[in-house]
Coordinates of C-alpha atoms in Angstrom, one line a residue:
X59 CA 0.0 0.0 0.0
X60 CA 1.3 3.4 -0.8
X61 CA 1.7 6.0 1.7
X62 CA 1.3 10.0 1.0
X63 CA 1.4 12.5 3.8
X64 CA -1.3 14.8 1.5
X65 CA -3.3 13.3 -0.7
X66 CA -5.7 15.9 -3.2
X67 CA -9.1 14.0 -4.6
X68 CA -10.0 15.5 -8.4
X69 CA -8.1 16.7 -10.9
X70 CA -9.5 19.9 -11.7
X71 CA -8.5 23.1 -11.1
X72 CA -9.0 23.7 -8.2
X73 CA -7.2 20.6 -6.8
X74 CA -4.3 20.6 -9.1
X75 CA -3.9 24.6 -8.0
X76 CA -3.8 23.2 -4.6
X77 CA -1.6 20.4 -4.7
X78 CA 1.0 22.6 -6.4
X79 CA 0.4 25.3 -3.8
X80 CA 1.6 22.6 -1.1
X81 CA 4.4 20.9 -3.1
X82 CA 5.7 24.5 -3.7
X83 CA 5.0 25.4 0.1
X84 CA 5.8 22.6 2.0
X85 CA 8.7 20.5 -0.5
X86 CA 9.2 17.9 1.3
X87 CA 5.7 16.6 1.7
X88 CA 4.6 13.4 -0.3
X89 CA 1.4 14.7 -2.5
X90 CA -0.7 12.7 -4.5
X91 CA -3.2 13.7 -6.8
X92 CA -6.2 10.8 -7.1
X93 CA -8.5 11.2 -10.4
X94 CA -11.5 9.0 -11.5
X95 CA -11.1 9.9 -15.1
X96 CA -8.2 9.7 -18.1
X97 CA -7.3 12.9 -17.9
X98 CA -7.0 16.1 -16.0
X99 CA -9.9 19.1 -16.0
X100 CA -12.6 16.8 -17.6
X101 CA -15.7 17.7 -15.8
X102 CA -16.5 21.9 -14.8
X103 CA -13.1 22.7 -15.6
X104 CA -13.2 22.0 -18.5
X105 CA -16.8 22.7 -19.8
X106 CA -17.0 26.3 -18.9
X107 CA -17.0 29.6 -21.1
X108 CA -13.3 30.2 -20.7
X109 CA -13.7 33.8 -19.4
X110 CA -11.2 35.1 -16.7
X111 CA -13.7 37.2 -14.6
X112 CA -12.6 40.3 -13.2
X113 CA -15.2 40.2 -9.9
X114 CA -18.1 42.1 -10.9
X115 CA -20.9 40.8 -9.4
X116 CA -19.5 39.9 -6.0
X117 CA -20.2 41.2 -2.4
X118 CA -17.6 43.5 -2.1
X119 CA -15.4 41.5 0.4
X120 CA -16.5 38.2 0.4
X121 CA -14.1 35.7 -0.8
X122 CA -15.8 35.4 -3.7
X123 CA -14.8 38.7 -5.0
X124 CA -11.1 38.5 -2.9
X125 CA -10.6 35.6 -4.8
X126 CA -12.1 36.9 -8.2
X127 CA -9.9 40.2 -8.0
X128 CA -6.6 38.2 -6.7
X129 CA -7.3 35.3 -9.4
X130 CA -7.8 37.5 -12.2
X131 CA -4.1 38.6 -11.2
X132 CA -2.6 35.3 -11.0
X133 CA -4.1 33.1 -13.5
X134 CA -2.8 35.9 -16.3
X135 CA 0.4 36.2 -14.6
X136 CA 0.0 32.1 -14.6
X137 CA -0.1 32.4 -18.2
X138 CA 2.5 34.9 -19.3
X139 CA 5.2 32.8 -17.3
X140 CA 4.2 29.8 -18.9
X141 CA 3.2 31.1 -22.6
X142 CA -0.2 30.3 -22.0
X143 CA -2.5 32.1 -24.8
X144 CA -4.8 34.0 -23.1
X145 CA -6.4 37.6 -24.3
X146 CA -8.0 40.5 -22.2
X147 CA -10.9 41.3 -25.3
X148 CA -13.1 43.0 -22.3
X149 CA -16.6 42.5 -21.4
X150 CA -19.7 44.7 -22.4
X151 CA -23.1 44.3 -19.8
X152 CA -25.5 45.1 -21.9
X153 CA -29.1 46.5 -20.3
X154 CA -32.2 46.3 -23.0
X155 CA -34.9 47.7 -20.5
X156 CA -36.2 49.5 -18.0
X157 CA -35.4 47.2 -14.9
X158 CA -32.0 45.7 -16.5
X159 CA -30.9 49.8 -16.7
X160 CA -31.5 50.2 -13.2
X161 CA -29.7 47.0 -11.8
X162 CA -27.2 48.2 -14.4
X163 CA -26.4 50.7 -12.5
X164 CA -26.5 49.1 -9.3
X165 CA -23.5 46.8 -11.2
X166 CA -21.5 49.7 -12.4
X167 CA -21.3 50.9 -8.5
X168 CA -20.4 47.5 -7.1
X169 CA -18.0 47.3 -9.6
X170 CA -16.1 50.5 -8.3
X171 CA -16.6 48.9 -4.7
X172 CA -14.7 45.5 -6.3
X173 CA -11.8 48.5 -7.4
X174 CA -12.7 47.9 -11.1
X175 CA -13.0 50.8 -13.9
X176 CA -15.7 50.3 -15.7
X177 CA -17.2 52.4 -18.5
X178 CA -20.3 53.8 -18.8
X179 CA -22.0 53.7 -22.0
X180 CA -25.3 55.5 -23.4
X181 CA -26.8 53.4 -26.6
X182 CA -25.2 55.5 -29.3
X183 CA -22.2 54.8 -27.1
X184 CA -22.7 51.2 -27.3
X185 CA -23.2 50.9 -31.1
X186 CA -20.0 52.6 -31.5
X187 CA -18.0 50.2 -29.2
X188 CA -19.7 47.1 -30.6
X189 CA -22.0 47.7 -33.9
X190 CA -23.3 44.1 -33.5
X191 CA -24.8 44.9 -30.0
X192 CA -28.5 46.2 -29.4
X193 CA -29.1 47.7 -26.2
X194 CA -30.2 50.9 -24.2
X195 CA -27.4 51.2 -21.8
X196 CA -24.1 49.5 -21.2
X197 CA -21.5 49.0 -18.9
X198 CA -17.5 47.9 -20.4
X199 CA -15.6 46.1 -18.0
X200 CA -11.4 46.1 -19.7
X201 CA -9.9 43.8 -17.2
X202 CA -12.1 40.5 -18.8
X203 CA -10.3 38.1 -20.6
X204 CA -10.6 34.7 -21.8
X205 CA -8.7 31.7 -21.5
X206 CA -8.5 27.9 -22.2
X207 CA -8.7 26.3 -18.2
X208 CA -8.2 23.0 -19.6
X209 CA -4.7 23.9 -21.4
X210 CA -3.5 25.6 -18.6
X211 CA -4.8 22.8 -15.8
X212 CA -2.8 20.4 -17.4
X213 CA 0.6 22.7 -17.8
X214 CA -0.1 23.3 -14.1
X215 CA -0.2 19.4 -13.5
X216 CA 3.1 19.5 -15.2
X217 CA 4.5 21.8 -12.7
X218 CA 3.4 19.7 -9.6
X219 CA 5.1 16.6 -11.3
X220 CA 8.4 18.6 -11.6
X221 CA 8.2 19.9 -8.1
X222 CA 7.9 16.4 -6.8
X223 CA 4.5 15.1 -6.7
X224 CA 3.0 12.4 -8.1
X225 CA -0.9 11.7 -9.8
X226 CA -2.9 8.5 -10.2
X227 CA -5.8 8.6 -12.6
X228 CA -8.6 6.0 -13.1
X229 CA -8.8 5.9 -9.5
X230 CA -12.9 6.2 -8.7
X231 CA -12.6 6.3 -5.1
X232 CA -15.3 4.0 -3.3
X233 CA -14.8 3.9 0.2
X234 CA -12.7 6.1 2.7
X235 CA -11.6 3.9 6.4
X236 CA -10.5 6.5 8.9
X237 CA -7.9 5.8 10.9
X238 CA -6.3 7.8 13.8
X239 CA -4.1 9.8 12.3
X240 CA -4.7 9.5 8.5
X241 CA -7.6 7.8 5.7
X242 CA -7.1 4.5 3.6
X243 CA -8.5 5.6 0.5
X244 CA -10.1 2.9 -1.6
X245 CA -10.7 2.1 -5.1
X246 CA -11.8 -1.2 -6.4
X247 CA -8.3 -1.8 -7.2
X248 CA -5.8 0.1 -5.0
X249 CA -5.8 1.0 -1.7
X250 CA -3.9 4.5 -0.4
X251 CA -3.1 5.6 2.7
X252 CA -2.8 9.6 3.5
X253 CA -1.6 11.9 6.6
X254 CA -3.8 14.5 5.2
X255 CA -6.9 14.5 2.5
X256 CA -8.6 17.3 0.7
X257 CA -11.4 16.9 -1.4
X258 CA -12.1 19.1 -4.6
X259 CA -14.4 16.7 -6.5
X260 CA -16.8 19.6 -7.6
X261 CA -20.0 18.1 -8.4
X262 CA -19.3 14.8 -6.1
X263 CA -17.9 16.9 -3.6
X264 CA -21.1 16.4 -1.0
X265 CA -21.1 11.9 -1.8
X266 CA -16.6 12.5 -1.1
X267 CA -17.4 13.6 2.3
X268 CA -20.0 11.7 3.6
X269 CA -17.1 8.6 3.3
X270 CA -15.8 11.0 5.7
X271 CA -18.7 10.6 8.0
X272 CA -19.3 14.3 7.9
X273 CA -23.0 15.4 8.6
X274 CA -24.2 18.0 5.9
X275 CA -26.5 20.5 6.2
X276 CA -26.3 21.2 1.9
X277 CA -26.6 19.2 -1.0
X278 CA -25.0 19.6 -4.1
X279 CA -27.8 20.3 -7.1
X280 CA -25.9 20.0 -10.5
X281 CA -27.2 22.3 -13.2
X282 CA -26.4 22.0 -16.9
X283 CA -25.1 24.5 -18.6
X284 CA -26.2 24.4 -22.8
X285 CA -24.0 26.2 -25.3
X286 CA -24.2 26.5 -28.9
X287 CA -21.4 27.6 -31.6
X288 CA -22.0 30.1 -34.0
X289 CA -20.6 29.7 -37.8
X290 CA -17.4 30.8 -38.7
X291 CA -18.4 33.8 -40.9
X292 CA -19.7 35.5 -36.9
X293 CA -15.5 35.2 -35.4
X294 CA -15.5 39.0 -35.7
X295 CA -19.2 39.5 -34.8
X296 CA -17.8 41.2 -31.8
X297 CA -14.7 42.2 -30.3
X298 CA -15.4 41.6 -26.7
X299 CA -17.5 39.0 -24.8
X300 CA -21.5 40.5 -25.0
X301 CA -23.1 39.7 -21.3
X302 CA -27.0 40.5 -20.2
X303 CA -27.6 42.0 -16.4
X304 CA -28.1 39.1 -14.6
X305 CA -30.9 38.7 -11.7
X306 CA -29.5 39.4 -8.8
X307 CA -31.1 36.9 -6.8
X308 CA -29.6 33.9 -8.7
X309 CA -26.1 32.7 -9.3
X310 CA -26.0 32.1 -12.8
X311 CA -25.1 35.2 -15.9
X312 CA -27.4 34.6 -18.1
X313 CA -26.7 33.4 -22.0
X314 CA -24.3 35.5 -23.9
X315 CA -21.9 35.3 -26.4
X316 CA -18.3 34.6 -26.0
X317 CA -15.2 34.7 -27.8
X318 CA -13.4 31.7 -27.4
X319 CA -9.3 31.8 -27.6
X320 CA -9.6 29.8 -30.4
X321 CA -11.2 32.5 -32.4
X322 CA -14.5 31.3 -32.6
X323 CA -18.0 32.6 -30.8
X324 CA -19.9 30.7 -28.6
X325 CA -23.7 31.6 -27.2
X326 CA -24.7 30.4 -23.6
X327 CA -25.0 29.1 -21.2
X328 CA -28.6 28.9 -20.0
X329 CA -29.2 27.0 -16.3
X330 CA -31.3 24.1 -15.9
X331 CA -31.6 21.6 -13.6
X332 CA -29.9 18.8 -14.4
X333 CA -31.0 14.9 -14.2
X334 CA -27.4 13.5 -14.1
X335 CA -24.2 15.0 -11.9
X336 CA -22.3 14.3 -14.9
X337 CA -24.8 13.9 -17.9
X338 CA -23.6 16.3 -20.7
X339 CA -26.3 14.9 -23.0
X340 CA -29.5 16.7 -23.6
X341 CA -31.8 13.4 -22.0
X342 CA -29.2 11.9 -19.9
X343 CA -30.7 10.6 -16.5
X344 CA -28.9 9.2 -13.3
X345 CA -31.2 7.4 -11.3
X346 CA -29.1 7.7 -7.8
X347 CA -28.3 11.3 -8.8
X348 CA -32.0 12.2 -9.2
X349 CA -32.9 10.3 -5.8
X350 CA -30.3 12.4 -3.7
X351 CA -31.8 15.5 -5.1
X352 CA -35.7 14.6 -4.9
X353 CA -34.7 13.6 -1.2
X354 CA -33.4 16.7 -0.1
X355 CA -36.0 19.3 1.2
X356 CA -33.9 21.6 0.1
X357 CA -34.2 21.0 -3.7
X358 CA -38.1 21.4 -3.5
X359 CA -38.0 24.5 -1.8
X360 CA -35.4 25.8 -4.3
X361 CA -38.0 24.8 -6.2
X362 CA -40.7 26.5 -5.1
X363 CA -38.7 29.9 -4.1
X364 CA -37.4 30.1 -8.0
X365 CA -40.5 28.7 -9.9
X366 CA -40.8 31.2 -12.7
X367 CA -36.7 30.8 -13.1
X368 CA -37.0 27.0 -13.3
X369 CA -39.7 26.7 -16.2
X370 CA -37.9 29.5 -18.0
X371 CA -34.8 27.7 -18.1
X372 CA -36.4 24.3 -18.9
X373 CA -38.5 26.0 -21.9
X374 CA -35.0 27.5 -23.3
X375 CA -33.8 23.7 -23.2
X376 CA -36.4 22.2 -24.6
X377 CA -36.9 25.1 -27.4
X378 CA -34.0 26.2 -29.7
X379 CA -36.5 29.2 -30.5
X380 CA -36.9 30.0 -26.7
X381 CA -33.4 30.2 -26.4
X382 CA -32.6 32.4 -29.5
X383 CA -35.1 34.6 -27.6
X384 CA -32.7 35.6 -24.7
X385 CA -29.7 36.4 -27.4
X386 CA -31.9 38.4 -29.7
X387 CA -32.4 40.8 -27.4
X388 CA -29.1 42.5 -27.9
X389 CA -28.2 40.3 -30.9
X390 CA -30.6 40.0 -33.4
X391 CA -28.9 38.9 -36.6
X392 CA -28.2 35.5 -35.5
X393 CA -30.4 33.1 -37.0
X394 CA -32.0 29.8 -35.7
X395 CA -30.4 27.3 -38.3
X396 CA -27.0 28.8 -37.1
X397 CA -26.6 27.9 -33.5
X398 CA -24.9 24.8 -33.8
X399 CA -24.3 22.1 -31.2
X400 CA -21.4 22.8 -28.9
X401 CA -20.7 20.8 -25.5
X402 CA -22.5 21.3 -22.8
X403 CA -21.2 21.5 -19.0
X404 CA -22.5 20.6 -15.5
X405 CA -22.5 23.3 -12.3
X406 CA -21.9 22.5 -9.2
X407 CA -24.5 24.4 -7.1
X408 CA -24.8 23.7 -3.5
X409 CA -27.8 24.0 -1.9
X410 CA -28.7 24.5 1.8
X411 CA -31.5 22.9 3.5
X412 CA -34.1 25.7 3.9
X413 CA -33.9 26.2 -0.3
X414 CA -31.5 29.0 -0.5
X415 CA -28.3 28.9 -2.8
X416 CA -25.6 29.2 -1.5
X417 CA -23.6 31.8 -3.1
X418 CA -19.9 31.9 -1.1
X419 CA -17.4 29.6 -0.8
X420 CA -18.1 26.8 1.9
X421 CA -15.1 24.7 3.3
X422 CA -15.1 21.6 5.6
X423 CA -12.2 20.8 7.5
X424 CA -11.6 18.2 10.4
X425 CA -8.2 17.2 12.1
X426 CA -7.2 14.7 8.8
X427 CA -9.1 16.4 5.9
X428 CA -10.9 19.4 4.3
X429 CA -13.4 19.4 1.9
X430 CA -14.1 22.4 -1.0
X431 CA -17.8 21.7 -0.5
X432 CA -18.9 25.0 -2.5
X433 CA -16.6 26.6 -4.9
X434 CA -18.9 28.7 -7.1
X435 CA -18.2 30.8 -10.3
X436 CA -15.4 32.0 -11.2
X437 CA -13.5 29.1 -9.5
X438 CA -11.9 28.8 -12.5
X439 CA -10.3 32.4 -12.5
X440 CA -10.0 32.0 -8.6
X441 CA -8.4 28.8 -8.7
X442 CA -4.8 29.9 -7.6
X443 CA -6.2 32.3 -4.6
X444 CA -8.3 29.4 -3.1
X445 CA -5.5 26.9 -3.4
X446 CA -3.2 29.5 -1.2
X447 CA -6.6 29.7 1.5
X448 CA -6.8 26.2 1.5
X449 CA -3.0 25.5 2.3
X450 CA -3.8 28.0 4.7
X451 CA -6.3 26.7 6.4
X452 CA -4.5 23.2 7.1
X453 CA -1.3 24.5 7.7
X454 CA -0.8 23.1 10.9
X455 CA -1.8 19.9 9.9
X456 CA 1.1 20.4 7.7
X457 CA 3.6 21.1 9.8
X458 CA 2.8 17.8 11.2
X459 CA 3.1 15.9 8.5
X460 CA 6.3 17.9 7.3

């Protein structure tokens, strides 16, 4: 049996950030990464829009927006040391009524709280900056940018491999025996044993820790993301990504369009609840996955509390011409024949017992392991921060090990 003093479960990155963190912190360490899958940044990592967020929509300090404002630092710093194409195209928010002008403007003062500079724009203002875009109002954030998280997960996997540590993938972990000072962790065909755990497993993160014989009071709800591509000839339909104003009393940005660092446009991605943690497919369906979300009170009162939300985004996935709707509003040449199919991703979205979302980071930790039990948008961009407040966090469990 193999022996680590810290082992990191999932591969994404978040986990890979925060194994490197500790190789780099604490060198002499033993640090295994353990992955279900092939490959590195398969699941949310993976499947998301690409943006690098620049912490607009945050409570001003919260760790979300600490983390958004410090990430958006480090993961383009992350980039330029390693070559890393990544481009800062900027984002345009983009208000088409009444309501969305006045929450508009409620965004353009948060983001001065967050110590961003965004632009105001009237509409002629607008259709100057971006002749593609319809709307009455805008606000233009510069510090936006987009990136490929999978591309640079995997050179940052590279980097924990040189600086010592060591990753095992096909490794679905099944059972987790606690010992007194450290966890067997068990697969159906290896057995580990680790001084220290940390679980990142995204949406798994909530079935990881009850092994641990944690008691939660949240589950995880996994809602699917749908994107679709736009034909070539739309590359230089716009020159920066084209957001609406989200509701602010849900977690999720709405559909817009995105330039990806590959050059092409993509439109999305809308938020419905999804019948499979990891189903990707438009009628996938997980049996156990579905059960441990119908029996959680929780989900029916999220239910209840967002009813008009829910239907809306179940019509825009079941209608192509539903959907369409949302981007016409400040994008009307795009036609229906032309949005094409493009993968599809899975959130992460935990859920606390009385219905509410929650909206912050959420962390678990006991004397051999801490669990990421809620790492909301932008984890991606946030990735490095979070790792460093993790490490943090367990330190003196590390010094123990060390």
């Amino acid at each position: 049996m193999d022996k680590y003093d810290v082992t990191v479960i999932g591969a994404g990155i978040v986990g890979v950030a925060t194994a490197c963190e500790i190789k780099r912190r604490f060198p002499s360490l033993s640090v295994m990464i353990l992955e279900k899958e092939t490959s590195p940044a398969m699941h949310q990592t993976g499947r998301n829009s690409g943006v690098i967020h620049a912490g607009v929509y945050y409570q001003p300090g919260s760790l979300k927006a600490r983390f958004c404002q410090q990430g958006l630092k480090d993961t383009i710093a992350f980039c330029r040391q390693h070559a890393i194409p990544f481009q800062q195209c900027g984002k345009l928010i983009v208000a088409t009524n009444s309501l969305e002008r006045k929450r508009l403007h409620d965004l353009y003062q948060r983001c001065e709280q967050n110590d961003l500079s965004p632009t105001l724009l009237s509409k002629s203002m607008l259709l100057k900056k971006s002749p593609n875009t319809l709307g009455e109002e805008a606000i233009f954030i510069a510090q936006t940018g987009i990136v490929d998280y999978q591309t640079l997960t995997t050179v940052m996997l590279n980097e924990f491999l040189q600086l010592g540590g060591d990753v095992t993938f096909n490794f679905p972990l099944i059972k987790v025996e606690q010992l007194q000072t450290s966890c067997d962790l068990l697969s159906h065909h290896a057995r580990i044993n680790s001084g220290f755990v940390i679980n990142c497993t995204g949406v798994m993160t909530d079935r990881i820790a009850t092994m641990f014989d944690l008691e939660l009071d949240f589950r995880i709800v996994p809602f699917k993301g749908e994107y679709f591509q736009l034909p070539a000839k739309y590359n230089q339909i716009i020159d920066h990504l084209i957001y609406p104003v989200p509701d602010p009393s849900l977690p999720f940005l709405g559909v817009h369009l995105t330039k990806m660092i590959d050059g092409s446009v993509t439109v999305g991605p809308n938020a419905v609840l999804a019948a499979a943690r990891e189903g990707y497919h438009k009628f996938d369906f997980n049996l156990t996955d579905m059960a441990a979300s119908f029996t959680f009170p929780g989900f029916w009162r999220l239910l209840n509390r967002h009813k008009s939300s829910v239907w809306g985004e179940l019509k825009s996935s079941l209608s192509k011409r539903e959907y369409l709707k949302q981007v016409h509003k400040y994008c009307p040449q795009i036609k229906y024949h032309e949005l094409l199919p493009y993968r599809s991703g899975i959130r992460a979205q935990a859920v606390a017992k009385d219905g509410a979302l929650i909206h912050d980071f959420k962390f678990i930790q006991t004397n051999t392991s801490l669990h990421v039990c809620n790492a909301p948008s932008p984890a991606a961009t946030s990735a490095i921060p979070i790792a460093s407040e993790i490490v943090n966090r367990i330190e003196n469990q590390l010094n123990t090990q060390n």
